[in-house]
Short mmCIF file of C-alpha atoms in Angstrom, two decimals:
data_model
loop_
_atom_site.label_atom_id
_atom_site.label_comp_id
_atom_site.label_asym_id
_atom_site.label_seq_id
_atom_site.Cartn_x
_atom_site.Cartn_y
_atom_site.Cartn_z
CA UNK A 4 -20.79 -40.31 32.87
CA UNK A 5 -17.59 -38.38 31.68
CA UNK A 6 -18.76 -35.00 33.37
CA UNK A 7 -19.38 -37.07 36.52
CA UNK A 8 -16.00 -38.84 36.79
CA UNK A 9 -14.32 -35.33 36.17
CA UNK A 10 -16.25 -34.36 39.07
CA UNK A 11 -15.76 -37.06 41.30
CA UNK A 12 -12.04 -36.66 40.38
CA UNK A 13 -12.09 -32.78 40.87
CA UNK A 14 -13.53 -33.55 44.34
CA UNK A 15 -11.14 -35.62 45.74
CA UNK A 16 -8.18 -33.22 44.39
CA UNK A 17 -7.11 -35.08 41.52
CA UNK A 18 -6.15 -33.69 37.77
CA UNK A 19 -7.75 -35.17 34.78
CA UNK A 20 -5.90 -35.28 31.70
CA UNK A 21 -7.25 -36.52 28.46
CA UNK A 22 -5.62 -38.60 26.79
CA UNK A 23 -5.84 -39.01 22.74
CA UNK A 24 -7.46 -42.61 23.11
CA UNK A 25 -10.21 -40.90 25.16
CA UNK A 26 -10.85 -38.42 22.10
CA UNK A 27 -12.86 -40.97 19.82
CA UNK A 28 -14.66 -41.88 22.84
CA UNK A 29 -15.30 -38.63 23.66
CA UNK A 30 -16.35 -37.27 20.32
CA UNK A 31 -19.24 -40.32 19.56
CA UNK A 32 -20.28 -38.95 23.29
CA UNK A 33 -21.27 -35.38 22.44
CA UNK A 34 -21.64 -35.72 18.84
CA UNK A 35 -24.15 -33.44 18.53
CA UNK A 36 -22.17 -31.06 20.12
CA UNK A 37 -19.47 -31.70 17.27
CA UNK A 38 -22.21 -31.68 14.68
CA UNK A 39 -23.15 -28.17 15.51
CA UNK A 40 -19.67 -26.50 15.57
CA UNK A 41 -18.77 -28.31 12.60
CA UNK A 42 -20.63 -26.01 10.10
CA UNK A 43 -17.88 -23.01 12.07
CA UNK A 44 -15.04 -25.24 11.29
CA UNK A 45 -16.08 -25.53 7.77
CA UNK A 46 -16.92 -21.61 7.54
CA UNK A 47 -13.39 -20.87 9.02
CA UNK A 48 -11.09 -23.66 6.82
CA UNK A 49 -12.73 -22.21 3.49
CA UNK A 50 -13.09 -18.18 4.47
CA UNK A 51 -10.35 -18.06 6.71
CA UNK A 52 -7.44 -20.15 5.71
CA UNK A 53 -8.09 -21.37 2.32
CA UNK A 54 -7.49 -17.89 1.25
CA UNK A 55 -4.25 -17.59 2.91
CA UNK A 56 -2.58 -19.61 -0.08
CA UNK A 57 -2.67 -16.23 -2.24
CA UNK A 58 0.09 -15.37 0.24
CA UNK A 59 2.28 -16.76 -1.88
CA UNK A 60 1.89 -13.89 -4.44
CA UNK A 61 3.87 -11.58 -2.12
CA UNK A 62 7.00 -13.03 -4.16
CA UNK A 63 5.74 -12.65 -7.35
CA UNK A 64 5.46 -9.74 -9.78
CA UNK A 65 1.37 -10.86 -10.50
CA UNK A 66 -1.04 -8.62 -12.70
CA UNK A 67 -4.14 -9.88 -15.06
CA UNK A 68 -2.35 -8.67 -17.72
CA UNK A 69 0.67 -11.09 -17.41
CA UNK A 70 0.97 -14.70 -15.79
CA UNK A 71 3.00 -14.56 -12.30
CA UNK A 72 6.55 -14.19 -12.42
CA UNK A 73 8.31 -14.75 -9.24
CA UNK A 74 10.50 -12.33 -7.82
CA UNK A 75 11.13 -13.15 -4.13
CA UNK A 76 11.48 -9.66 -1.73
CA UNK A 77 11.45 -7.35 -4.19
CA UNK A 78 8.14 -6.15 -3.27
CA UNK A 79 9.12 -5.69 0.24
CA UNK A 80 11.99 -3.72 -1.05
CA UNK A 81 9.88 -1.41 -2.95
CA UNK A 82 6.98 -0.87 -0.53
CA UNK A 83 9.97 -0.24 1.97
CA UNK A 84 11.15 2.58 -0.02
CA UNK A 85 8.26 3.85 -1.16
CA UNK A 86 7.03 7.05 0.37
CA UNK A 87 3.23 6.74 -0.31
CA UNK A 88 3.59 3.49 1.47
CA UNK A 89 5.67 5.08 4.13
CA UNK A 90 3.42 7.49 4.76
CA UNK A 91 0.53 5.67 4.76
CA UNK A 92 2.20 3.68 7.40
CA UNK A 93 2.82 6.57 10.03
CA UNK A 94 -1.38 7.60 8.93
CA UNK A 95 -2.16 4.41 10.67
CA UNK A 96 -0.35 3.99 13.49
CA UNK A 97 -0.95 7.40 14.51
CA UNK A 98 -5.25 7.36 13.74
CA UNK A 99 -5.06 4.36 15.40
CA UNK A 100 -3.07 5.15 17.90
CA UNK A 101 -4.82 7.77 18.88
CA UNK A 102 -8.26 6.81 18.51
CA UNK A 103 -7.67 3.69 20.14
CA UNK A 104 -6.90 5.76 23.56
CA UNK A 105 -9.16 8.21 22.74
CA UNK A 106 -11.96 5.27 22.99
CA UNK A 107 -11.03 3.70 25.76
CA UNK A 108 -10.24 6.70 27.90
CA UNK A 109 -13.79 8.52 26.82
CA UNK A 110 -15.60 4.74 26.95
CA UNK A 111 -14.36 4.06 30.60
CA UNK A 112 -15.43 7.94 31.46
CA UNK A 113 -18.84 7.49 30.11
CA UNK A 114 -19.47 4.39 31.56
CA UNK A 115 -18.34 5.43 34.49
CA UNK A 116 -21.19 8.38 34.44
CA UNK A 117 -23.90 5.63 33.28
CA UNK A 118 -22.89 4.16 36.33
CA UNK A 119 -23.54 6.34 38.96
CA UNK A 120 -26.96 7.26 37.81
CA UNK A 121 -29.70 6.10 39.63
CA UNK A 122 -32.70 6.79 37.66
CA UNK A 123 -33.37 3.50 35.51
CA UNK A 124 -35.66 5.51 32.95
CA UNK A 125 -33.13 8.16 32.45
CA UNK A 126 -29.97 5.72 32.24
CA UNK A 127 -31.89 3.79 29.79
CA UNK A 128 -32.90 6.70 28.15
CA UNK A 129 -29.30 7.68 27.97
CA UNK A 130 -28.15 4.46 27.18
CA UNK A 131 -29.96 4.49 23.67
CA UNK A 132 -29.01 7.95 22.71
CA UNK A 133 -25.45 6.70 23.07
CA UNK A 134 -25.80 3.76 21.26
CA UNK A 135 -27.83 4.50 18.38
CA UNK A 136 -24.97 6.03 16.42
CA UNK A 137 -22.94 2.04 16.25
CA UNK A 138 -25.77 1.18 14.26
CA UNK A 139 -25.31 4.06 11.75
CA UNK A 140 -23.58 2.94 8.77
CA UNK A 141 -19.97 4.95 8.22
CA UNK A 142 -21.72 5.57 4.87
CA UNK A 143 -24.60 7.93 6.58
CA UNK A 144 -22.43 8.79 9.19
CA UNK A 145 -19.97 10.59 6.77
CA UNK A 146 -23.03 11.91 4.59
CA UNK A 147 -24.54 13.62 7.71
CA UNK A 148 -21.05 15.37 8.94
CA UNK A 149 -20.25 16.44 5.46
CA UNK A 150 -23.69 18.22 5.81
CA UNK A 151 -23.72 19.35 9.31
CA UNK A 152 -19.91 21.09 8.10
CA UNK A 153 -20.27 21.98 4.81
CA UNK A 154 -19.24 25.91 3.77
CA UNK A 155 -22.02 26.78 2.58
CA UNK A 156 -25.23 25.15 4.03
CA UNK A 157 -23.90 23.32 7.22
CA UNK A 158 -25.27 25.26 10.43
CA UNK A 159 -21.79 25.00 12.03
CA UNK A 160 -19.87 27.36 9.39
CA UNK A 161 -23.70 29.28 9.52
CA UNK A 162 -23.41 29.88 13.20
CA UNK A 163 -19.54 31.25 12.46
CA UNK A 164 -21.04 33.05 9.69
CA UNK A 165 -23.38 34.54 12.40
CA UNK A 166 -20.31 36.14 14.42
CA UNK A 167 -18.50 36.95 11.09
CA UNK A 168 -15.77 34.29 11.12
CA UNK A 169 -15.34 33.31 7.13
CA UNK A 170 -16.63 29.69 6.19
CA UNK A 171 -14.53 26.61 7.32
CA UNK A 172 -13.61 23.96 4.32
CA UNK A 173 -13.37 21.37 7.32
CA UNK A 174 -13.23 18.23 5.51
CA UNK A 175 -10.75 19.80 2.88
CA UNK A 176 -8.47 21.09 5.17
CA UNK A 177 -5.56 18.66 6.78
CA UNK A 178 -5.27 20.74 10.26
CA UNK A 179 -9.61 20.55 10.75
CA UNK A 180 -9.75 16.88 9.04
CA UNK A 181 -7.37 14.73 11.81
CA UNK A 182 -9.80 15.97 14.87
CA UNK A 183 -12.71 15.59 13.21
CA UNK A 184 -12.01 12.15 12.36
CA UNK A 185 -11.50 11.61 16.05
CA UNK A 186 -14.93 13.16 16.85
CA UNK A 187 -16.86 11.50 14.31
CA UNK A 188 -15.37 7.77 15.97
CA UNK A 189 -15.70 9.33 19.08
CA UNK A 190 -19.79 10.28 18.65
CA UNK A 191 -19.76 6.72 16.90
CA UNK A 192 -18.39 4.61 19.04
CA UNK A 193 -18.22 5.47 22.48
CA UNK A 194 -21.93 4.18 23.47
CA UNK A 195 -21.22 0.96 22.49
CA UNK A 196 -17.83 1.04 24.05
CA UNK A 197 -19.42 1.50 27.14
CA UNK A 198 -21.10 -1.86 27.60
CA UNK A 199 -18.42 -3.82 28.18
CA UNK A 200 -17.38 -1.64 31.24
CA UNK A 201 -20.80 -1.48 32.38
CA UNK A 202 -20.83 -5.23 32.88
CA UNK A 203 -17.32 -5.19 34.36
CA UNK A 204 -18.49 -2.32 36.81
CA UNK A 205 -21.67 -4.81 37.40
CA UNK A 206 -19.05 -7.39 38.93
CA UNK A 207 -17.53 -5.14 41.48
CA UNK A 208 -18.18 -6.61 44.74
CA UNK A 209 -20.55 -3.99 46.85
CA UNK A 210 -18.58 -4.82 49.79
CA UNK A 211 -15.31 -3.16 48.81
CA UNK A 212 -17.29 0.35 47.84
CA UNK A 213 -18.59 -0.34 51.56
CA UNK A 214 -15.19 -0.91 53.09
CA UNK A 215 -14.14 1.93 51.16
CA UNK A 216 -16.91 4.25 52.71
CA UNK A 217 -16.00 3.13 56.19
CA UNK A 218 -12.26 3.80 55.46
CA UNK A 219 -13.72 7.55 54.40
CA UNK A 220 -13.65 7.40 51.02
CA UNK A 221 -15.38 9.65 48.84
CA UNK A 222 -16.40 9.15 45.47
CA UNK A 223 -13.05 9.91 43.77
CA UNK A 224 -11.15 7.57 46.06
CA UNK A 225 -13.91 5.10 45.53
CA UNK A 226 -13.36 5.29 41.69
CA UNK A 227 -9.29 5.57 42.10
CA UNK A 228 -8.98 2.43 44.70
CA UNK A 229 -12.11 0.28 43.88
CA UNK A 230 -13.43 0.66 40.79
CA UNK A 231 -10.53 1.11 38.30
CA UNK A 232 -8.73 -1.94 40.16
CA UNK A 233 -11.90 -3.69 39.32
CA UNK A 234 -12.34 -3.34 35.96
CA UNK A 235 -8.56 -2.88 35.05
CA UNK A 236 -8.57 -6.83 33.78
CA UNK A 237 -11.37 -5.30 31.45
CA UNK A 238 -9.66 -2.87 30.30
CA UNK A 239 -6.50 -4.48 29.32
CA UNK A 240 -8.55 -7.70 27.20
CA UNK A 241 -10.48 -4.67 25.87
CA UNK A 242 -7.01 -2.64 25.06
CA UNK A 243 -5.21 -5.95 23.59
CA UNK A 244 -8.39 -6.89 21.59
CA UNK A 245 -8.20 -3.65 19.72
CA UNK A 246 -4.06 -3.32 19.40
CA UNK A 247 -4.85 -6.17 16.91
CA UNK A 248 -7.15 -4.27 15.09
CA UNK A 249 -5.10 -1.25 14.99
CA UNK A 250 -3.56 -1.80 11.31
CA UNK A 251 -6.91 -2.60 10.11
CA UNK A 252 -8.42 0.85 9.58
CA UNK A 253 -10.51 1.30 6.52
CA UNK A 254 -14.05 1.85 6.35
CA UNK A 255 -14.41 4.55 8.75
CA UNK A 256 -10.91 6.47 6.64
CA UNK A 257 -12.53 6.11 3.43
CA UNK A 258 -15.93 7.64 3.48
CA UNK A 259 -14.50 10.90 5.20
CA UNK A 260 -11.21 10.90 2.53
CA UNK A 261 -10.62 12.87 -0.50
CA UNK A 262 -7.72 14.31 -2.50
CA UNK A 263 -7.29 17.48 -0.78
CA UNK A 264 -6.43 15.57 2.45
CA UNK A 265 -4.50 12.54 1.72
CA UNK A 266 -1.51 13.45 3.55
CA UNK A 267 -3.04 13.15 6.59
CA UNK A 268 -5.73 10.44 5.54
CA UNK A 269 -4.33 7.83 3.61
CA UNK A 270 -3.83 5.09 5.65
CA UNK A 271 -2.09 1.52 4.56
CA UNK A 272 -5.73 -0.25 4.16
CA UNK A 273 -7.07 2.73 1.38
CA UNK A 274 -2.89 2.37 -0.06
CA UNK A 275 -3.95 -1.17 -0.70
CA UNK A 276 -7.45 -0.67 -1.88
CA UNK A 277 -5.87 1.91 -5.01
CA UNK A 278 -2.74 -0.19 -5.45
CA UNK A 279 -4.99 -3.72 -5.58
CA UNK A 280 -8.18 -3.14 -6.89
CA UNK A 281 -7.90 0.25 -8.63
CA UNK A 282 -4.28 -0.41 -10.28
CA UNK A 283 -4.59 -4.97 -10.26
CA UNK A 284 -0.73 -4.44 -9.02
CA UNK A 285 -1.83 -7.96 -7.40
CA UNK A 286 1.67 -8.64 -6.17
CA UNK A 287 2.73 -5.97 -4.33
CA UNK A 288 -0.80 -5.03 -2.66
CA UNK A 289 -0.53 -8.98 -1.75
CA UNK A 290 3.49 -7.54 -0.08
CA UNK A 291 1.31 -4.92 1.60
CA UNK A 292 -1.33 -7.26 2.94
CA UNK A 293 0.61 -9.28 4.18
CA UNK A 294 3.47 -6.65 5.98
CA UNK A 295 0.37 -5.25 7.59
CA UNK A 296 -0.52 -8.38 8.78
CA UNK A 297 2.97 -8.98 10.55
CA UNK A 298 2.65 -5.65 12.26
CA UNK A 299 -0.27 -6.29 13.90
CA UNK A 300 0.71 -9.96 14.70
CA UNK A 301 3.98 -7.98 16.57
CA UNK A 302 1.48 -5.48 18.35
CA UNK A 303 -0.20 -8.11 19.92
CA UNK A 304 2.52 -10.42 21.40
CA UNK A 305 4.03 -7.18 22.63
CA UNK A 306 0.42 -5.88 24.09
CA UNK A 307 0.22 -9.39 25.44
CA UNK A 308 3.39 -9.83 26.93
CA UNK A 309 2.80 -6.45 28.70
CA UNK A 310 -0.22 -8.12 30.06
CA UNK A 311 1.88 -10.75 31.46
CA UNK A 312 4.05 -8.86 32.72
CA UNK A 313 1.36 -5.71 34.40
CA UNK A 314 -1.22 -8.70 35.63
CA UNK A 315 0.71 -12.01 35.91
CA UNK A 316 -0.93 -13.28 32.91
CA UNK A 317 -1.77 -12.84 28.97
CA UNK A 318 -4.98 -13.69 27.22
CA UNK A 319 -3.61 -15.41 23.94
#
């Protein structure tokens, strides 16, 4: 009865705003509806934002060895100053940074490729070689690159051997460990990134690429003038999705780091990890948590007001 009088309202041009005396009424009416979400809303209070009162331990000086003493910024003082931390910092903005474009620019390419094939059997084909990888766990993933490069029996540095180049530490060396990181998200990744463009490319309306063709327009100005304007709303949700995960590398850093490369590897989620967990410095990994936090709260307001501001409207 509800869904019909919004329609009957909707069809003679008329707004419907609920009002809060409607929402008892409303809620006894799709209970069942309510019922079902309601185990999410639990799930979410007690994972989600319960947890958040440990915040408060940002301002206190908290170990297991000593009851909480509180010390108000001082922890943001000394993770502000302190050049592991610092360092750690410019890590992850510039992995993610750059891995983040890296995705999306070799995502959009390859999906772009899947798109013009023809062949069902061979896109399919295709299809599953590129996505098998996302369901590799980071643990394998770095346990099969550590083989495939190792000095001594990995084929790669065996094939150099072959033209007498000497043997490649890869993974020990800084300048060989930032691009292989990139590759190893890259061979990861990228199948998986593709679906989401696939299904925006699915939505182009055929009668623009025909326009197009009547205008002249080959395949490149086909891509440039239909297709990218197409999926460019895509694109951005996609790009402002991910700016929020930016400061929350971890998983894919740790399997691949080790001591020789830490400069170039150590990124804020791993700082927190050693400074938490390894050293129970509760307080200031709580500072760290919690400054990484902001940052990526910032990154998306500003990725979202650039959304406003590139396509007339944001997403959050």
């Amino acid at each position: 009865m509800f869904a019909k009088t919004q329609r009957n309202n909707l069809t003679q041009g008329t707004a419907v705003v609920p009002k809060k005396k409607d929402l008892v009424r409303r809620i006894i009416q799709y209970k069942y509806f309510y019922l079902m979400f309601l185990p999410v809303f639990i799930f979410t209070i007690v994972f989600n934002y319960i947890p958040m009162a440990g915040i408060r331990f940002a301002f206190y000086k908290y170990n297991p060895f000593a009851p909480p003493k509180f010390i108000g910024w001082e922890n943001f003082k000394t993770l502000l100053v302190n050049p592991k931390f610092i360092a750690a910092f410019k890590n992850t903005i510039t992995l993610s940074i750059v891995n983040l474009v890296l995705g999306m620019l070799v995502s959009i390419i390859f999906a772009l490729l899947l798109n013009e094939l023809y062949n069902k059997y061979f896109k399919s084909f295709v299809q599953t070689v590129l996505y098998l990888p996302h369901f590799i766990s980071w643990v394998v993933t770095a346990s099969i690159f550590y083989l495939i490069l190792s000095p001594t029996d990995g084929f790669i540095n065996q094939i150099l051997g072959f033209f007498g180049i000497e043997p490649i530490y890869f993974m020990i060396e800084e300048k060989w460990w930032t691009p292989i990181y990139y590759f190893i998200n890259r061979w990861k990744e990228t199948g998986w990134g593709t679906i989401i463009y696939l299904a925006a490319l699915s939505g182009i309306n055929p009668e623009l690429y025909e326009a197009a063709v009547i205008d002249g327009a080959g395949r490149l100005k086909q891509t440039w003038y239909v297709t990218i304007p197409g999926i460019m709303s895509t694109i951005l949700v996609v790009f402002i999705l991910n700016l929020a995960k930016v400061m929350n590398i971890f998983e894919s850093v740790f399997v691949l780091q080790n001591p020789m490369v830490l400069n170039v590897s150590e990124v804020i989620r791993t700082y927190n990890y050693k400074v938490g967990l390894l050293q129970s410095d509760y307080g200031y990994s709580t500072a760290v948590g919690l400054f990484n936090s902001v940052i990526s709260m910032v990154l998306v307001i500003i990725a979202d007001k650039a959304s406003q501001k590139i396509k007339g409207s944001g997403i959050l």
